[in-house]
Coordinates of C-alpha atoms and ligand atoms in Angstrom, one line a residue:
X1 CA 134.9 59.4 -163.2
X2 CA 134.5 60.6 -167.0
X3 CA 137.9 61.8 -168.1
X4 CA 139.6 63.6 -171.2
X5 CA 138.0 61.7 -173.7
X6 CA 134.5 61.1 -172.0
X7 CA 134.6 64.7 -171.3
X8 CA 135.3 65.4 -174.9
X9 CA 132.7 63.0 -176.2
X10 CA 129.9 64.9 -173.7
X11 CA 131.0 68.1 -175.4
X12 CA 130.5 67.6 -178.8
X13 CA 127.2 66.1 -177.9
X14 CA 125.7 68.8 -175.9
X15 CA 127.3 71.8 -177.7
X16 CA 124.8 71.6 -181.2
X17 CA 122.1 72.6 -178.8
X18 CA 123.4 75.1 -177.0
X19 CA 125.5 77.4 -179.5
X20 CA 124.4 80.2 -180.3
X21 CA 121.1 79.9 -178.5
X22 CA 119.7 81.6 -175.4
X23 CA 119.5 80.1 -172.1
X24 CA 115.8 81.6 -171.3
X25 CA 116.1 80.7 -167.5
X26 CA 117.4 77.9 -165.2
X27 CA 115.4 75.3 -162.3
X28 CA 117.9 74.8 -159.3
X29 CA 116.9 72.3 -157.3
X30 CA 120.0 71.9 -155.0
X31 CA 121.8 74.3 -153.3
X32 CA 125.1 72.4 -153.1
X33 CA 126.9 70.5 -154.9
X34 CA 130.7 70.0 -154.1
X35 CA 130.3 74.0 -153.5
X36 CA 127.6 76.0 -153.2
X37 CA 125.9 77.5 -157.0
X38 CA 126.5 81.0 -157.3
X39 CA 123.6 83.0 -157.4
X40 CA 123.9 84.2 -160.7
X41 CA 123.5 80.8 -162.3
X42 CA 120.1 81.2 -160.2
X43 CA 119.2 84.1 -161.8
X44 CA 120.6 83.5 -164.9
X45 CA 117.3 85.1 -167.6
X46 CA 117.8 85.3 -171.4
X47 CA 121.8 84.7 -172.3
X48 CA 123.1 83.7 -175.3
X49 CA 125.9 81.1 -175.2
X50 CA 128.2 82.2 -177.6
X51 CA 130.0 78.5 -177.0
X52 CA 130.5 75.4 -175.9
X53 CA 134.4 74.0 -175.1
X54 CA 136.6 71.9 -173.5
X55 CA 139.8 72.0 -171.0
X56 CA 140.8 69.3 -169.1
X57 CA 137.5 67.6 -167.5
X58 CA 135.9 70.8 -167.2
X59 CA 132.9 71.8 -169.9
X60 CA 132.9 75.8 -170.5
X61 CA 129.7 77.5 -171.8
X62 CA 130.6 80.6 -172.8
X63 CA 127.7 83.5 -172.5
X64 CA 128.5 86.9 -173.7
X65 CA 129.6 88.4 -170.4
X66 CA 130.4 85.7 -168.3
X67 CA 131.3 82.0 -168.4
X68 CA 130.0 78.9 -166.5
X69 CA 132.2 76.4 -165.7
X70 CA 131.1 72.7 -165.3
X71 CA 132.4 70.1 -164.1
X72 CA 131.5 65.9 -163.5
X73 CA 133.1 64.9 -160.5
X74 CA 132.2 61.3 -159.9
X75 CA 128.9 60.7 -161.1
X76 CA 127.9 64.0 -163.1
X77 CA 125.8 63.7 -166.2
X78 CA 124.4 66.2 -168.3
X79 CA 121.7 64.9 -171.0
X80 CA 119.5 67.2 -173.2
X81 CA 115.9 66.6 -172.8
X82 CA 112.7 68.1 -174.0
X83 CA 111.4 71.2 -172.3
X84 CA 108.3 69.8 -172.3
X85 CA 109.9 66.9 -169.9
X86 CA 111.5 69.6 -167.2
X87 CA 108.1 69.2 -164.7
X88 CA 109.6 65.2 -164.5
X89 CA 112.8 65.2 -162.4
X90 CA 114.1 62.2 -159.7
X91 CA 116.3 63.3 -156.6
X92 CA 119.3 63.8 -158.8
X93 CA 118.3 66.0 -161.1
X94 CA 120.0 69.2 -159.4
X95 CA 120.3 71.7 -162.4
X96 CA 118.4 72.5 -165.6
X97 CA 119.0 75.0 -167.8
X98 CA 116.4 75.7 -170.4
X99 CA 117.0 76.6 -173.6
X100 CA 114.7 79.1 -176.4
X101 CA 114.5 76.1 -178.5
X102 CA 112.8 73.4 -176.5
X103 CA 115.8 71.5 -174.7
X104 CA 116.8 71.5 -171.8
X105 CA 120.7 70.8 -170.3
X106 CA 119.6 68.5 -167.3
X107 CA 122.7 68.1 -164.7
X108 CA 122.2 64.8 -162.7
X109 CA 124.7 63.9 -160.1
X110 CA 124.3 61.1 -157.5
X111 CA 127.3 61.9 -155.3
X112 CA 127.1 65.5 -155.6
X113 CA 131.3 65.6 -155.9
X114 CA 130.5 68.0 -159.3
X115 CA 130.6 71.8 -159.1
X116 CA 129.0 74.2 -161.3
X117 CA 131.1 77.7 -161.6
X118 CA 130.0 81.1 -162.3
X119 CA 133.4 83.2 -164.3
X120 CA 132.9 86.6 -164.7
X121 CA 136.8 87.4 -166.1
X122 CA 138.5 85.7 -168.7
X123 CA 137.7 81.9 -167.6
X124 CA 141.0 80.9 -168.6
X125 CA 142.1 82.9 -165.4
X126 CA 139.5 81.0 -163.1
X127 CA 141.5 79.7 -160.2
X128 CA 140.8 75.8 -161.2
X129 CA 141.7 76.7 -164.7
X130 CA 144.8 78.5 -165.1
X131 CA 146.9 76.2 -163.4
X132 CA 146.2 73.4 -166.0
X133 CA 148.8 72.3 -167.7
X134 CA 148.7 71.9 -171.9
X135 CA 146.1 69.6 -173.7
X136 CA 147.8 66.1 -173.9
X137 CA 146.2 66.5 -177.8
X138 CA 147.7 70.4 -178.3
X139 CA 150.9 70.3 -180.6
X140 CA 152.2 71.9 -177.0
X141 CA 152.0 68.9 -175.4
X142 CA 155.3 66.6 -177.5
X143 CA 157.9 64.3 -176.7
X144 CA 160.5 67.3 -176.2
X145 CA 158.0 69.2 -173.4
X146 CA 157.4 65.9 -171.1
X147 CA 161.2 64.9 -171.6
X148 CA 161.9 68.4 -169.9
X149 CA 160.4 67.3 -167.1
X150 CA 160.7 63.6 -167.2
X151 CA 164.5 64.0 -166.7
X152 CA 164.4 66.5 -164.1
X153 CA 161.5 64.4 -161.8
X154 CA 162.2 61.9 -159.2
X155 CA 158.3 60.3 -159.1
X156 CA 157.2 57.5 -160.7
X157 CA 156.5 58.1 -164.2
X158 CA 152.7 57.0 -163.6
X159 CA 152.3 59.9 -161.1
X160 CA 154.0 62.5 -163.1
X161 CA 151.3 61.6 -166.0
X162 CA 148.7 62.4 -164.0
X163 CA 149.4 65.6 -162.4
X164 CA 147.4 67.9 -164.4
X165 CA 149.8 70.8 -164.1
X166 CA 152.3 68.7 -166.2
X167 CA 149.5 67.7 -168.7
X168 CA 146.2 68.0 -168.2
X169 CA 143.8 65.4 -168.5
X170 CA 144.8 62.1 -168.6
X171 CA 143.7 60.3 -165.9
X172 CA 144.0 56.6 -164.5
X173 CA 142.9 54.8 -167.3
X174 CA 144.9 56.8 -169.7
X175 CA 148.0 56.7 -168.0
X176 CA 147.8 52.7 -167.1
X177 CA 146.9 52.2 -170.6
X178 CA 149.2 54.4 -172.6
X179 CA 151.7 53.1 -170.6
X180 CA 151.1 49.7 -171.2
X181 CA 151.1 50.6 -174.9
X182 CA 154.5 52.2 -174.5
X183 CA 156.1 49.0 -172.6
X184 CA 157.0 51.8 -170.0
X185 CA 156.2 50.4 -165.7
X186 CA 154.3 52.7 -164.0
X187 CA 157.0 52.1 -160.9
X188 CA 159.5 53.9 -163.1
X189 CA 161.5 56.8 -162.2
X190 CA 160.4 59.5 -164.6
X191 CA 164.2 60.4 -165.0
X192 CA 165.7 56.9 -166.3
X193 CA 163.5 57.0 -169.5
X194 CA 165.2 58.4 -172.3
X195 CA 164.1 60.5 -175.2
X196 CA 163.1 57.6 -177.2
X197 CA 161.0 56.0 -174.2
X198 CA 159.3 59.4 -173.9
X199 CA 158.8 60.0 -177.4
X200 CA 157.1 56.6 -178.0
X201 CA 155.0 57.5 -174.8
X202 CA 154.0 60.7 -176.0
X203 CA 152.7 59.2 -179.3
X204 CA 150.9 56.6 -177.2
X205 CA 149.0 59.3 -175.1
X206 CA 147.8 61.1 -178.1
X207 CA 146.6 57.6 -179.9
X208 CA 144.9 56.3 -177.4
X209 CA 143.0 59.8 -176.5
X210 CA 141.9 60.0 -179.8
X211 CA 140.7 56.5 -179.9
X212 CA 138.8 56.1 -176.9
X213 CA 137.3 59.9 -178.5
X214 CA 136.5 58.0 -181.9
X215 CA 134.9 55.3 -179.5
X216 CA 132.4 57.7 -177.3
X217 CA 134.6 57.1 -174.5
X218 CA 134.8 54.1 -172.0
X219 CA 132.1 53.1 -170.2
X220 CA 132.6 52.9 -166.3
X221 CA 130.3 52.6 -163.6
X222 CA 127.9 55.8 -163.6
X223 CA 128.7 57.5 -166.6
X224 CA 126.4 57.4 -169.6
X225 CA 126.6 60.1 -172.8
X226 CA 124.2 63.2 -173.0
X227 CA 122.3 60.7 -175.5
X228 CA 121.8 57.9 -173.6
X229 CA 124.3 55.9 -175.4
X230 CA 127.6 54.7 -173.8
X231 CA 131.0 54.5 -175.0
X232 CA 132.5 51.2 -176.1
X233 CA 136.3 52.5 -175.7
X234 CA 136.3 49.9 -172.4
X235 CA 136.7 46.9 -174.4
X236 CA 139.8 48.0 -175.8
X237 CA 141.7 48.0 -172.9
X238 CA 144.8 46.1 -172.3
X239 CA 145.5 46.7 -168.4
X240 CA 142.7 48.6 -166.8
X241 CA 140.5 46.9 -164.6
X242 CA 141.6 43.1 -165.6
X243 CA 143.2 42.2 -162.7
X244 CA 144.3 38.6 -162.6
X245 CA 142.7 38.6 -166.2
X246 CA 145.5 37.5 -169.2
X247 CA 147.5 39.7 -170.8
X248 CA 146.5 40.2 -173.9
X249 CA 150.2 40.2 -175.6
X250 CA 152.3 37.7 -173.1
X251 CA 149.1 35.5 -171.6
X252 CA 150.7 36.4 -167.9
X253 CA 148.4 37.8 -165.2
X254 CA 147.5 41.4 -164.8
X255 CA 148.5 42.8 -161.7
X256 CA 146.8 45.5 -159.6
X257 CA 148.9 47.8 -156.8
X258 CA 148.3 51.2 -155.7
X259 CA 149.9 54.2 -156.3
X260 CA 149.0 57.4 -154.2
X261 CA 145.5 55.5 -153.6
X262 CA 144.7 55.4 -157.6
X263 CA 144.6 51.7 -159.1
X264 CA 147.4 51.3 -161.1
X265 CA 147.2 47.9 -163.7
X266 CA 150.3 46.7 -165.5
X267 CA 152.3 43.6 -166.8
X268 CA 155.2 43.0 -165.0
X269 CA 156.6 41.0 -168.3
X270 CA 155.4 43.4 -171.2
X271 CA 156.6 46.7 -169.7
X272 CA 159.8 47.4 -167.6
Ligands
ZN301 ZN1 152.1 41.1 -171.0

């Protein structure tokens, strides 16, 4: 599942091509996805996408009027191709919308868990959207605003990471991996860190973000970039998806347990 960073990464990719230009018209070739398209990204005929951003894991294309709101799900990918290429499609290829100057933003999604949104308000008052926390990378998001509710939280510290109301964003891999960096266990109780714990954590978060960013994201499974690249950010990881591999610090073996149904990788000597 691309997150923050591979989400981020897919953005800056796609959105040269799109700003400022004019969607001329779209090809749906699904009904469904996770929900049903709305029928004005069907009719969708000469609008100019004033831009192209970024909260959470959802992509926002902003048209003059209105605002479609994308996002990946499990196996979404979005690549830009040449218009000239839209008559060649494989099962997958659910969406294109095609540009005045000869691309065309392809959607391809082999379980179908992405969505496609039409907003007609303000998007930031779309119902998935306004309940979304800060940016982990927003000056919002410090060691001061977690530690508000880090203290008052009874849930382990892992889980509090990743509820997107809290901050939004950061995943699995984030969390396991910035907490790793941070010598924090994700089986803490978010209220015995202390301010120094969560300010060392919050630093973490933000580094790591950035990097995987700087890195075109990590690589898992399904995912590729809008320019058939992929991101290399994988290799840097200390605890996610090395089970039983070495530690890369104390040489002990990572372990893997599960915490509400999400993989969660950690050391038990390096972080307590
Ligand atoms: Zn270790």
């Amino acid at each position: 599942m691309p997150e923050l960073p591979e989400v981020e990464v897919i953005k800056n990719i796609i959105k040269p091509f799109l700003k400022g230009k004019i969607i001329n018209y779209s090809i749906i070739r699904t009904k469904k996805l996770r929900y049903i398209i709305p029928n004005d990204i069907f009719k969708i005929k000469n609008q100019k996408i004033l831009n192209v951003k970024r909260r959470g894991r959802y992509i926002i294309i902003i048209l003059f009027k209105n605002t479609i709101i994308i996002h990946l799900g499990m196996t979404g990918i979005l690549s830009i191709i040449n218009s000239n290429n839209n008559i060649f499609y494989h099962k997958h290829d659910h969406i294109d919308l095609v540009i005045n100057n000869n691309f065309t933003l392809r959607y391809t999604d082999i379980r179908k868990f992405g969505f496609w949104l039409w907003e007609m308000k303000n998007y930031k008052k779309n119902i998935f959207l306004r309940k979304l926390g800060p940016e982990p990378l927003e000056n919002k998001f410090n060691n001061s605003y977690l530690y508000n509710f880090t203290k008052k939280k009874n849930i382990y510290i892992k889980i509090l990471l990743m509820d997107n109301k809290i901050v939004t964003g950061i995943g699995n891999i984030y969390s396991n991996e910035s907490l790793f960096l941070s010598k924090i266990s994700p089986f803490r109780i978010s209220n015995t860190l202390n301010i120094k714990e969560v300010t060392v954590l919050t630093k973490n978060i933000k580094y790591i973000l950035y990097k995987s960013i700087k890195h075109g994201g990590s690589t898992i499974s399904n995912y590729r970039l809008p320019n058939n690249n992929t991101g290399n950010f994988s290799q840097y990881f200390f605890v996610y998806g090395r089970e039983n591999e070495l530690c890369k610090i104390c040489k002990k073996k990572i372990i893997r347990k599960t915490q509400r149904n999400r993989s969660t990788f950690f050391c038990y000597k390096c972080q307590k």
